[in-house]
Amino acid sequence: MSFTNHRKMQLYGALLLLPAALLLTTFAYLPTVTTVINSLFLPGFRGAPTEFVGLENYQVLFDDPTFWKVALNNLIYAVGTIPTSIALALGMALFVNGKLRGRGFVRMAYFTPTILPMIAAANIWMFFYAPQIGLFNKLLGMLGFSGVNWLGDPSVALSSVIVMSVWKEAGFFMIFYLAALQSMPPELKEAADLEGTSRWSFFWRVTFPLLMPTTLFVLINALINSVRVVDHLFILTKGGPNNATNLLLYYVYENAFSFFDRTTAATITVVILLVLAVVATLKFTILDRRTHYQ
C-alpha cells in the first residue's frame, strides 16, 4: 500500500470515529472534567470569583453524617437489588427456555415491567403501597393482619423501593440470559444426557460457566442501575422519611437543584465515579478469569 493510500485510510477511519468521539466528548468526557474541576472550587457570591480549595470540599463531604447515611442506603440498595435481580433473571430465563405451554405469553409477562416507563411503574407501585387503599394492605387485611405504612415507615421504606426495583429490572436481565441460553450448542445437553448427568450438575458444570460473559455484562449493568436511581424515588418517597430511602444520585439531584449547592453535587458525583471505576475494575479483573468466551 502506497503512502498516499495509507493516509487516505487513516483519514477515512478518523472520519468514521469522529461522530462517536464528538458525542463522547460532549456528553461524557467534558462533563466529567468539568465536574472534577467544580469539586475543587468554592463558588463566588455576588459576582466574586471562585476560590480554589483543593480537597477541602471532599473533607466537608466526608464529615457530613447525611452523606454517610445516604451512602449506606445505596450500599443496602445495591446488595438488595443486584444479586436478587440476577438470580431471578437467570431463573426466569431457564424456565421460559424449556418446553413450556404458552411460552411466548410467559416471556411477554416477564418482560412487560421492563418496557413500562419508570414514572408509570412508580405510580403503579404507589397504589400498591398506599396505606389505606393499597393492594398490599388490603391483602393483609383479608388475612387478618394490620396494614403497614410501606413508604412512610423508615424501617420498611427502603425495602419497599428495593422490591419495586427488582420487579422492574429482572425481566430486562432475563432477555440477555435467554439469548445466551438459546445460543448454546444443543450437543452439550445431548452428551450430558448420554453420560447420565443430572440437571443440577449440568447447570453448575456446563451452563453456568458458559453464561459467565452474560453474567459479567449483567452485573456491570446492575451495578450502574443501583447508583442511578432518581425518577422512582422522586415519585415514591422523595428520599424520605428522614432520608431513609435517599440514594446517592438523588442526593446529588437534591443538592444541585433543590439546595442549589452545585459544589457539593459535583463532589458527590466525583466520589460516585471513583467508586464505580474501582468496583468495575475489580469485577473485570477477578470475574474475567472465570469467564469462558467460547
PDB file of C-alpha atoms in Angstrom:
ATOM      1  CA  MET A   1       0.000   0.000   0.000  1.00  0.00           C
ATOM      2  CA  SER A   2       1.389   3.379  -1.004  1.00  0.00           C
ATOM      3  CA  PHE A   3       1.909   6.210   1.434  1.00  0.00           C
ATOM      4  CA  THR A   4      -0.961   8.194  -0.122  1.00  0.00           C
ATOM      5  CA  ASN A   5      -3.406   5.301   0.181  1.00  0.00           C
ATOM      6  CA  HIS A   6      -2.289   4.717   3.756  1.00  0.00           C
ATOM      7  CA  ARG A   7      -3.015   8.356   4.641  1.00  0.00           C
ATOM      8  CA  LYS A   8      -6.421   8.120   2.953  1.00  0.00           C
ATOM      9  CA  MET A   9      -7.304   5.041   5.012  1.00  0.00           C
ATOM     10  CA  GLN A  10      -6.245   6.806   8.204  1.00  0.00           C
ATOM     11  CA  LEU A  11      -8.370   9.828   7.283  1.00  0.00           C
ATOM     12  CA  TYR A  12     -11.299   7.562   6.423  1.00  0.00           C
ATOM     13  CA  GLY A  13     -11.010   5.794   9.794  1.00  0.00           C
ATOM     14  CA  ALA A  14     -10.766   9.098  11.635  1.00  0.00           C
ATOM     15  CA  LEU A  15     -13.910  10.374   9.919  1.00  0.00           C
ATOM     16  CA  LEU A  16     -15.772   7.200  10.895  1.00  0.00           C
ATOM     17  CA  LEU A  17     -14.749   7.685  14.531  1.00  0.00           C
ATOM     18  CA  LEU A  18     -15.499  11.404  14.564  1.00  0.00           C
ATOM     19  CA  PRO A  19     -19.279  11.247  15.343  1.00  0.00           C
ATOM     20  CA  ALA A  20     -18.777   8.868  18.264  1.00  0.00           C
ATOM     21  CA  ALA A  21     -15.801  10.884  19.514  1.00  0.00           C
ATOM     22  CA  LEU A  22     -17.812  14.112  19.403  1.00  0.00           C
ATOM     23  CA  LEU A  23     -20.720  12.540  21.302  1.00  0.00           C
ATOM     24  CA  LEU A  24     -18.451  11.011  23.942  1.00  0.00           C
ATOM     25  CA  THR A  25     -16.503  14.230  24.368  1.00  0.00           C
ATOM     26  CA  THR A  26     -19.631  16.377  24.618  1.00  0.00           C
ATOM     27  CA  PHE A  27     -21.733  14.179  26.881  1.00  0.00           C
ATOM     28  CA  ALA A  28     -19.167  12.111  28.820  1.00  0.00           C
ATOM     29  CA  TYR A  29     -15.583  13.358  28.928  1.00  0.00           C
ATOM     30  CA  LEU A  30     -16.194  17.122  29.044  1.00  0.00           C
ATOM     31  CA  PRO A  31     -18.899  16.926  31.773  1.00  0.00           C
ATOM     32  CA  THR A  32     -16.645  14.623  33.800  1.00  0.00           C
ATOM     33  CA  VAL A  33     -13.686  17.003  33.605  1.00  0.00           C
ATOM     34  CA  THR A  34     -15.934  19.979  34.410  1.00  0.00           C
ATOM     35  CA  THR A  35     -17.386  18.154  37.411  1.00  0.00           C
ATOM     36  CA  VAL A  36     -13.921  17.322  38.766  1.00  0.00           C
ATOM     37  CA  ILE A  37     -12.859  20.965  38.385  1.00  0.00           C
ATOM     38  CA  ASN A  38     -16.030  22.247  40.080  1.00  0.00           C
ATOM     39  CA  SER A  39     -15.431  19.926  43.032  1.00  0.00           C
ATOM     40  CA  LEU A  40     -12.104  21.676  43.710  1.00  0.00           C
ATOM     41  CA  PHE A  41     -13.522  25.223  43.882  1.00  0.00           C
ATOM     42  CA  LEU A  42     -15.920  27.186  46.017  1.00  0.00           C
ATOM     43  CA  PRO A  43     -18.351  29.353  44.038  1.00  0.00           C
ATOM     44  CA  GLY A  44     -18.114  33.097  44.426  1.00  0.00           C
ATOM     45  CA  PHE A  45     -21.086  35.006  45.769  1.00  0.00           C
ATOM     46  CA  ARG A  46     -22.470  38.246  44.324  1.00  0.00           C
ATOM     47  CA  GLY A  47     -20.035  38.295  41.450  1.00  0.00           C
ATOM     48  CA  ALA A  48     -16.938  37.331  43.438  1.00  0.00           C
ATOM     49  CA  PRO A  49     -14.527  34.940  41.665  1.00  0.00           C
ATOM     50  CA  THR A  50     -14.450  31.273  42.540  1.00  0.00           C
ATOM     51  CA  GLU A  51     -11.899  30.168  45.122  1.00  0.00           C
ATOM     52  CA  PHE A  52      -9.663  27.130  44.747  1.00  0.00           C
ATOM     53  CA  VAL A  53      -9.914  24.996  47.897  1.00  0.00           C
ATOM     54  CA  GLY A  54      -8.396  21.724  46.687  1.00  0.00           C
ATOM     55  CA  LEU A  55      -9.714  18.705  48.576  1.00  0.00           C
ATOM     56  CA  GLU A  56     -11.493  20.735  51.239  1.00  0.00           C
ATOM     57  CA  ASN A  57     -14.900  20.033  49.668  1.00  0.00           C
ATOM     58  CA  TYR A  58     -14.218  16.308  49.994  1.00  0.00           C
ATOM     59  CA  GLN A  59     -13.280  16.695  53.638  1.00  0.00           C
ATOM     60  CA  VAL A  60     -16.501  18.597  54.313  1.00  0.00           C
ATOM     61  CA  LEU A  61     -18.467  15.912  52.487  1.00  0.00           C
ATOM     62  CA  PHE A  62     -16.859  13.058  54.421  1.00  0.00           C
ATOM     63  CA  ASP A  63     -17.630  14.869  57.690  1.00  0.00           C
ATOM     64  CA  ASP A  64     -21.316  15.076  56.758  1.00  0.00           C
ATOM     65  CA  PRO A  65     -23.359  12.338  58.522  1.00  0.00           C
ATOM     66  CA  THR A  66     -26.151  12.669  55.942  1.00  0.00           C
ATOM     67  CA  PHE A  67     -23.754  11.671  53.176  1.00  0.00           C
ATOM     68  CA  TRP A  68     -22.727   8.521  55.032  1.00  0.00           C
ATOM     69  CA  LYS A  69     -26.373   7.641  55.713  1.00  0.00           C
ATOM     70  CA  VAL A  70     -27.177   8.051  52.024  1.00  0.00           C
ATOM     71  CA  ALA A  71     -24.092   6.018  51.064  1.00  0.00           C
ATOM     72  CA  LEU A  72     -25.142   3.229  53.443  1.00  0.00           C
ATOM     73  CA  ASN A  73     -28.647   3.315  51.953  1.00  0.00           C
ATOM     74  CA  ASN A  74     -27.154   2.940  48.488  1.00  0.00           C
ATOM     75  CA  LEU A  75     -24.991   0.026  49.631  1.00  0.00           C
ATOM     76  CA  ILE A  76     -28.031  -1.732  51.110  1.00  0.00           C
ATOM     77  CA  TYR A  77     -29.973  -0.982  47.935  1.00  0.00           C
ATOM     78  CA  ALA A  78     -27.206  -2.434  45.766  1.00  0.00           C
ATOM     79  CA  VAL A  79     -26.867  -5.570  47.914  1.00  0.00           C
ATOM     80  CA  GLY A  80     -30.636  -5.992  47.855  1.00  0.00           C
ATOM     81  CA  THR A  81     -31.199  -5.459  44.133  1.00  0.00           C
ATOM     82  CA  ILE A  82     -28.128  -6.768  42.277  1.00  0.00           C
ATOM     83  CA  PRO A  83     -27.959 -10.448  43.374  1.00  0.00           C
ATOM     84  CA  THR A  84     -31.745 -10.771  43.597  1.00  0.00           C
ATOM     85  CA  SER A  85     -32.347  -9.326  40.125  1.00  0.00           C
ATOM     86  CA  ILE A  86     -29.645 -11.509  38.576  1.00  0.00           C
ATOM     87  CA  ALA A  87     -30.852 -14.684  40.300  1.00  0.00           C
ATOM     88  CA  LEU A  88     -34.471 -14.035  39.302  1.00  0.00           C
ATOM     89  CA  ALA A  89     -33.452 -13.183  35.745  1.00  0.00           C
ATOM     90  CA  LEU A  90     -31.478 -16.407  35.413  1.00  0.00           C
ATOM     91  CA  GLY A  91     -34.285 -18.469  36.926  1.00  0.00           C
ATOM     92  CA  MET A  92     -36.890 -16.921  34.630  1.00  0.00           C
ATOM     93  CA  ALA A  93     -34.665 -17.423  31.590  1.00  0.00           C
ATOM     94  CA  LEU A  94     -34.162 -21.115  32.431  1.00  0.00           C
ATOM     95  CA  PHE A  95     -37.894 -21.513  32.951  1.00  0.00           C
ATOM     96  CA  VAL A  96     -39.049 -19.902  29.687  1.00  0.00           C
ATOM     97  CA  ASN A  97     -36.236 -21.561  27.697  1.00  0.00           C
ATOM     98  CA  GLY A  98     -37.646 -25.008  28.362  1.00  0.00           C
ATOM     99  CA  LYS A  99     -40.604 -26.766  26.807  1.00  0.00           C
ATOM    100  CA  LEU A 100     -43.467 -24.768  28.246  1.00  0.00           C
ATOM    101  CA  ARG A 101     -47.048 -24.352  27.084  1.00  0.00           C
ATOM    102  CA  GLY A 102     -47.769 -20.693  26.410  1.00  0.00           C
ATOM    103  CA  ARG A 103     -44.058 -19.910  26.488  1.00  0.00           C
ATOM    104  CA  GLY A 104     -44.434 -16.735  24.413  1.00  0.00           C
ATOM    105  CA  PHE A 105     -47.063 -15.345  26.770  1.00  0.00           C
ATOM    106  CA  VAL A 106     -44.919 -16.092  29.833  1.00  0.00           C
ATOM    107  CA  ARG A 107     -41.916 -14.376  28.233  1.00  0.00           C
ATOM    108  CA  MET A 108     -44.031 -11.339  27.471  1.00  0.00           C
ATOM    109  CA  ALA A 109     -45.345 -11.260  31.039  1.00  0.00           C
ATOM    110  CA  TYR A 110     -41.814 -11.367  32.458  1.00  0.00           C
ATOM    111  CA  PHE A 111     -40.590  -8.647  30.114  1.00  0.00           C
ATOM    112  CA  THR A 112     -43.578  -6.281  30.440  1.00  0.00           C
ATOM    113  CA  PRO A 113     -42.320  -4.432  33.558  1.00  0.00           C
ATOM    114  CA  THR A 114     -39.154  -3.541  31.673  1.00  0.00           C
ATOM    115  CA  ILE A 115     -40.947  -1.661  28.888  1.00  0.00           C
ATOM    116  CA  LEU A 116     -43.033   0.388  31.316  1.00  0.00           C
ATOM    117  CA  PRO A 117     -41.699   3.933  31.849  1.00  0.00           C
ATOM    118  CA  MET A 118     -40.219   4.259  35.315  1.00  0.00           C
ATOM    119  CA  ILE A 119     -42.656   7.041  36.206  1.00  0.00           C
ATOM    120  CA  ALA A 120     -45.609   4.835  35.262  1.00  0.00           C
ATOM    121  CA  ALA A 121     -44.180   1.876  37.183  1.00  0.00           C
ATOM    122  CA  ALA A 122     -43.606   4.032  40.261  1.00  0.00           C
ATOM    123  CA  ASN A 123     -47.197   5.284  40.157  1.00  0.00           C
ATOM    124  CA  ILE A 124     -48.484   1.705  39.904  1.00  0.00           C
ATOM    125  CA  TRP A 125     -46.454   0.680  42.936  1.00  0.00           C
ATOM    126  CA  MET A 126     -47.533   3.787  44.813  1.00  0.00           C
ATOM    127  CA  PHE A 127     -51.059   2.421  44.526  1.00  0.00           C
ATOM    128  CA  PHE A 128     -49.845  -0.967  45.775  1.00  0.00           C
ATOM    129  CA  TYR A 129     -48.143   0.666  48.776  1.00  0.00           C
ATOM    130  CA  ALA A 130     -50.870   3.183  49.677  1.00  0.00           C
ATOM    131  CA  PRO A 131     -51.643   2.873  53.428  1.00  0.00           C
ATOM    132  CA  GLN A 132     -55.452   2.990  53.248  1.00  0.00           C
ATOM    133  CA  ILE A 133     -56.458   1.763  49.782  1.00  0.00           C
ATOM    134  CA  GLY A 134     -53.278  -0.028  48.713  1.00  0.00           C
ATOM    135  CA  LEU A 135     -53.408  -3.549  47.322  1.00  0.00           C
ATOM    136  CA  PHE A 136     -50.873  -4.977  49.778  1.00  0.00           C
ATOM    137  CA  ASN A 137     -52.635  -3.648  52.858  1.00  0.00           C
ATOM    138  CA  LYS A 138     -55.980  -4.881  51.506  1.00  0.00           C
ATOM    139  CA  LEU A 139     -54.496  -8.356  51.161  1.00  0.00           C
ATOM    140  CA  LEU A 140     -53.050  -8.157  54.678  1.00  0.00           C
ATOM    141  CA  GLY A 141     -56.456  -7.088  55.996  1.00  0.00           C
ATOM    142  CA  MET A 142     -58.120 -10.067  54.323  1.00  0.00           C
ATOM    143  CA  LEU A 143     -55.632 -12.312  56.120  1.00  0.00           C
ATOM    144  CA  GLY A 144     -56.331 -10.641  59.454  1.00  0.00           C
ATOM    145  CA  PHE A 145     -53.140  -8.557  59.713  1.00  0.00           C
ATOM    146  CA  SER A 146     -52.873  -4.836  60.283  1.00  0.00           C
ATOM    147  CA  GLY A 147     -51.695  -2.610  57.449  1.00  0.00           C
ATOM    148  CA  VAL A 148     -48.152  -1.335  57.005  1.00  0.00           C
ATOM    149  CA  ASN A 149     -47.088   2.162  56.013  1.00  0.00           C
ATOM    150  CA  TRP A 150     -44.779   0.809  53.321  1.00  0.00           C
ATOM    151  CA  LEU A 151     -43.294   4.112  52.187  1.00  0.00           C
ATOM    152  CA  GLY A 152     -43.762   6.117  55.394  1.00  0.00           C
ATOM    153  CA  ASP A 153     -42.117   3.768  57.887  1.00  0.00           C
ATOM    154  CA  PRO A 154     -38.298   4.183  57.865  1.00  0.00           C
ATOM    155  CA  SER A 155     -37.810   0.532  58.776  1.00  0.00           C
ATOM    156  CA  VAL A 156     -39.522  -0.803  55.621  1.00  0.00           C
ATOM    157  CA  ALA A 157     -39.399   2.100  53.146  1.00  0.00           C
ATOM    158  CA  LEU A 158     -36.060   1.181  51.569  1.00  0.00           C
ATOM    159  CA  SER A 159     -37.050  -2.488  51.333  1.00  0.00           C
ATOM    160  CA  SER A 160     -40.224  -1.428  49.537  1.00  0.00           C
ATOM    161  CA  VAL A 161     -38.188   0.511  46.974  1.00  0.00           C
ATOM    162  CA  ILE A 162     -35.860  -2.484  46.543  1.00  0.00           C
ATOM    163  CA  VAL A 163     -38.799  -4.805  45.799  1.00  0.00           C
ATOM    164  CA  MET A 164     -40.114  -2.465  43.118  1.00  0.00           C
ATOM    165  CA  SER A 165     -36.671  -2.126  41.535  1.00  0.00           C
ATOM    166  CA  VAL A 166     -36.172  -5.903  41.386  1.00  0.00           C
ATOM    167  CA  TRP A 167     -39.588  -6.276  39.744  1.00  0.00           C
ATOM    168  CA  LYS A 168     -38.600  -3.669  37.162  1.00  0.00           C
ATOM    169  CA  GLU A 169     -35.082  -4.954  36.364  1.00  0.00           C
ATOM    170  CA  ALA A 170     -35.323  -8.749  36.450  1.00  0.00           C
ATOM    171  CA  GLY A 171     -37.221  -9.030  33.169  1.00  0.00           C
ATOM    172  CA  PHE A 172     -34.668  -6.870  31.390  1.00  0.00           C
ATOM    173  CA  PHE A 173     -31.768  -9.028  32.525  1.00  0.00           C
ATOM    174  CA  MET A 174     -33.744 -12.153  31.648  1.00  0.00           C
ATOM    175  CA  ILE A 175     -33.582 -11.244  27.953  1.00  0.00           C
ATOM    176  CA  PHE A 176     -29.775 -11.417  27.948  1.00  0.00           C
ATOM    177  CA  TYR A 177     -29.730 -14.757  29.741  1.00  0.00           C
ATOM    178  CA  LEU A 178     -32.379 -16.150  27.406  1.00  0.00           C
ATOM    179  CA  ALA A 179     -30.377 -15.108  24.353  1.00  0.00           C
ATOM    180  CA  ALA A 180     -27.249 -16.717  25.817  1.00  0.00           C
ATOM    181  CA  LEU A 181     -29.094 -19.961  26.614  1.00  0.00           C
ATOM    182  CA  GLN A 182     -30.508 -20.191  23.105  1.00  0.00           C
ATOM    183  CA  SER A 183     -27.055 -19.722  21.596  1.00  0.00           C
ATOM    184  CA  MET A 184     -25.593 -22.733  23.435  1.00  0.00           C
ATOM    185  CA  PRO A 185     -24.910 -25.815  21.273  1.00  0.00           C
ATOM    186  CA  PRO A 186     -27.597 -28.461  21.883  1.00  0.00           C
ATOM    187  CA  GLU A 187     -24.919 -31.147  21.562  1.00  0.00           C
ATOM    188  CA  LEU A 188     -23.723 -30.320  25.067  1.00  0.00           C
ATOM    189  CA  LYS A 189     -27.072 -31.301  26.595  1.00  0.00           C
ATOM    190  CA  GLU A 190     -27.277 -34.405  24.437  1.00  0.00           C
ATOM    191  CA  ALA A 191     -23.805 -35.509  25.536  1.00  0.00           C
ATOM    192  CA  ALA A 192     -24.661 -34.854  29.171  1.00  0.00           C
ATOM    193  CA  ASP A 193     -27.839 -36.935  28.873  1.00  0.00           C
ATOM    194  CA  LEU A 194     -25.852 -39.806  27.397  1.00  0.00           C
ATOM    195  CA  GLU A 195     -23.462 -39.649  30.348  1.00  0.00           C
ATOM    196  CA  GLY A 196     -26.366 -39.627  32.787  1.00  0.00           C
ATOM    197  CA  THR A 197     -25.518 -36.171  34.168  1.00  0.00           C
ATOM    198  CA  SER A 198     -28.159 -34.682  36.442  1.00  0.00           C
ATOM    199  CA  ARG A 199     -29.766 -31.346  35.613  1.00  0.00           C
ATOM    200  CA  TRP A 200     -28.198 -29.695  38.639  1.00  0.00           C
ATOM    201  CA  SER A 201     -24.711 -30.939  37.792  1.00  0.00           C
ATOM    202  CA  PHE A 202     -25.136 -29.942  34.139  1.00  0.00           C
ATOM    203  CA  PHE A 203     -26.189 -26.444  35.168  1.00  0.00           C
ATOM    204  CA  TRP A 204     -23.239 -25.831  37.508  1.00  0.00           C
ATOM    205  CA  ARG A 205     -20.565 -27.533  35.400  1.00  0.00           C
ATOM    206  CA  VAL A 206     -21.675 -26.527  31.895  1.00  0.00           C
ATOM    207  CA  THR A 207     -24.483 -23.985  31.683  1.00  0.00           C
ATOM    208  CA  PHE A 208     -23.424 -21.525  34.370  1.00  0.00           C
ATOM    209  CA  PRO A 209     -19.742 -21.324  33.305  1.00  0.00           C
ATOM    210  CA  LEU A 210     -20.819 -20.676  29.721  1.00  0.00           C
ATOM    211  CA  LEU A 211     -23.136 -17.922  30.990  1.00  0.00           C
ATOM    212  CA  MET A 212     -20.310 -16.057  32.731  1.00  0.00           C
ATOM    213  CA  PRO A 213     -19.825 -13.472  29.932  1.00  0.00           C
ATOM    214  CA  THR A 214     -23.528 -12.649  30.157  1.00  0.00           C
ATOM    215  CA  THR A 215     -23.359 -12.604  33.949  1.00  0.00           C
ATOM    216  CA  LEU A 216     -20.435 -10.182  33.843  1.00  0.00           C
ATOM    217  CA  PHE A 217     -22.325  -7.903  31.464  1.00  0.00           C
ATOM    218  CA  VAL A 218     -25.500  -8.060  33.550  1.00  0.00           C
ATOM    219  CA  LEU A 219     -23.535  -7.488  36.751  1.00  0.00           C
ATOM    220  CA  ILE A 220     -21.972  -4.281  35.438  1.00  0.00           C
ATOM    221  CA  ASN A 221     -25.366  -3.026  34.255  1.00  0.00           C
ATOM    222  CA  ALA A 222     -26.970  -3.887  37.589  1.00  0.00           C
ATOM    223  CA  LEU A 223     -24.194  -2.018  39.394  1.00  0.00           C
ATOM    224  CA  ILE A 224     -24.762   1.073  37.256  1.00  0.00           C
ATOM    225  CA  ASN A 225     -28.522   0.832  37.787  1.00  0.00           C
ATOM    226  CA  SER A 226     -28.038   0.665  41.549  1.00  0.00           C
ATOM    227  CA  VAL A 227     -26.475   4.145  41.653  1.00  0.00           C
ATOM    228  CA  ARG A 228     -28.579   5.950  39.041  1.00  0.00           C
ATOM    229  CA  VAL A 229     -31.853   5.858  40.925  1.00  0.00           C
ATOM    230  CA  VAL A 230     -33.711   9.161  40.736  1.00  0.00           C
ATOM    231  CA  ASP A 231     -37.053   9.001  38.982  1.00  0.00           C
ATOM    232  CA  HIS A 232     -38.945   6.449  41.058  1.00  0.00           C
ATOM    233  CA  LEU A 233     -37.604   7.959  44.288  1.00  0.00           C
ATOM    234  CA  PHE A 234     -38.949  11.296  43.087  1.00  0.00           C
ATOM    235  CA  ILE A 235     -42.397   9.727  42.687  1.00  0.00           C
ATOM    236  CA  LEU A 236     -42.474   7.357  45.660  1.00  0.00           C
ATOM    237  CA  THR A 237     -40.646   8.889  48.625  1.00  0.00           C
ATOM    238  CA  LYS A 238     -38.531  11.922  47.614  1.00  0.00           C
ATOM    239  CA  GLY A 239     -35.770  10.366  49.714  1.00  0.00           C
ATOM    240  CA  GLY A 240     -37.848  10.209  52.886  1.00  0.00           C
ATOM    241  CA  PRO A 241     -38.847   9.539  55.504  1.00  0.00           C
ATOM    242  CA  ASN A 242     -35.873  11.158  57.248  1.00  0.00           C
ATOM    243  CA  ASN A 243     -33.526  10.173  54.373  1.00  0.00           C
ATOM    244  CA  ALA A 244     -34.424   6.502  54.849  1.00  0.00           C
ATOM    245  CA  THR A 245     -34.674   5.981  51.076  1.00  0.00           C
ATOM    246  CA  ASN A 246     -32.323   8.713  49.910  1.00  0.00           C
ATOM    247  CA  LEU A 247     -29.719   7.351  47.498  1.00  0.00           C
ATOM    248  CA  LEU A 248     -26.559   8.913  46.104  1.00  0.00           C
ATOM    249  CA  LEU A 249     -27.763  10.153  42.735  1.00  0.00           C
ATOM    250  CA  TYR A 250     -30.969  11.524  44.220  1.00  0.00           C
ATOM    251  CA  TYR A 251     -28.815  13.232  46.853  1.00  0.00           C
ATOM    252  CA  VAL A 252     -26.837  14.802  44.000  1.00  0.00           C
ATOM    253  CA  TYR A 253     -30.117  15.978  42.465  1.00  0.00           C
ATOM    254  CA  GLU A 254     -31.234  17.456  45.788  1.00  0.00           C
ATOM    255  CA  ASN A 255     -28.004  19.373  46.307  1.00  0.00           C
ATOM    256  CA  ALA A 256     -27.855  20.643  42.744  1.00  0.00           C
ATOM    257  CA  PHE A 257     -31.468  21.595  42.076  1.00  0.00           C
ATOM    258  CA  SER A 258     -33.195  21.853  45.472  1.00  0.00           C
ATOM    259  CA  PHE A 259     -30.432  23.308  47.651  1.00  0.00           C
ATOM    260  CA  PHE A 260     -28.585  24.960  44.714  1.00  0.00           C
ATOM    261  CA  ASP A 261     -25.291  23.659  46.109  1.00  0.00           C
ATOM    262  CA  ARG A 262     -23.549  22.734  42.861  1.00  0.00           C
ATOM    263  CA  THR A 263     -20.182  22.278  44.562  1.00  0.00           C
ATOM    264  CA  THR A 264     -21.425  19.539  46.882  1.00  0.00           C
ATOM    265  CA  ALA A 265     -23.275  17.905  44.000  1.00  0.00           C
ATOM    266  CA  ALA A 266     -20.080  17.876  41.926  1.00  0.00           C
ATOM    267  CA  THR A 267     -18.076  16.442  44.822  1.00  0.00           C
ATOM    268  CA  ILE A 268     -20.558  13.599  45.379  1.00  0.00           C
ATOM    269  CA  THR A 269     -20.576  12.865  41.649  1.00  0.00           C
ATOM    270  CA  VAL A 270     -16.786  12.521  41.560  1.00  0.00           C
ATOM    271  CA  VAL A 271     -16.912  10.150  44.542  1.00  0.00           C
ATOM    272  CA  ILE A 272     -19.561   8.046  42.776  1.00  0.00           C
ATOM    273  CA  LEU A 273     -17.474   7.872  39.596  1.00  0.00           C
ATOM    274  CA  LEU A 274     -14.371   6.826  41.513  1.00  0.00           C
ATOM    275  CA  VAL A 275     -16.211   4.096  43.418  1.00  0.00           C
ATOM    276  CA  LEU A 276     -17.804   2.779  40.222  1.00  0.00           C
ATOM    277  CA  ALA A 277     -14.437   2.749  38.464  1.00  0.00           C
ATOM    278  CA  VAL A 278     -12.794   0.796  41.289  1.00  0.00           C
ATOM    279  CA  VAL A 279     -15.640  -1.735  41.572  1.00  0.00           C
ATOM    280  CA  ALA A 280     -15.838  -2.224  37.799  1.00  0.00           C
ATOM    281  CA  THR A 281     -12.074  -2.740  37.607  1.00  0.00           C
ATOM    282  CA  LEU A 282     -12.192  -5.359  40.359  1.00  0.00           C
ATOM    283  CA  LYS A 283     -15.067  -7.139  38.666  1.00  0.00           C
ATOM    284  CA  PHE A 284     -13.352  -7.250  35.301  1.00  0.00           C
ATOM    285  CA  THR A 285     -10.036  -8.429  36.749  1.00  0.00           C
ATOM    286  CA  ILE A 286     -11.499 -11.057  39.090  1.00  0.00           C
ATOM    287  CA  LEU A 287     -14.510 -12.350  37.150  1.00  0.00           C
ATOM    288  CA  ASP A 288     -12.751 -12.239  33.798  1.00  0.00           C
ATOM    289  CA  ARG A 289     -10.501 -15.078  34.947  1.00  0.00           C
ATOM    290  CA  ARG A 290     -13.567 -17.261  35.468  1.00  0.00           C
ATOM    291  CA  THR A 291     -15.233 -16.242  32.227  1.00  0.00           C
ATOM    292  CA  HIS A 292     -15.379 -18.558  29.208  1.00  0.00           C
ATOM    293  CA  TYR A 293     -15.944 -16.662  25.986  1.00  0.00           C
ATOM    294  CA  GLN A 294     -16.046 -19.673  23.709  1.00  0.00           C
TER     295      GLN A 294
END
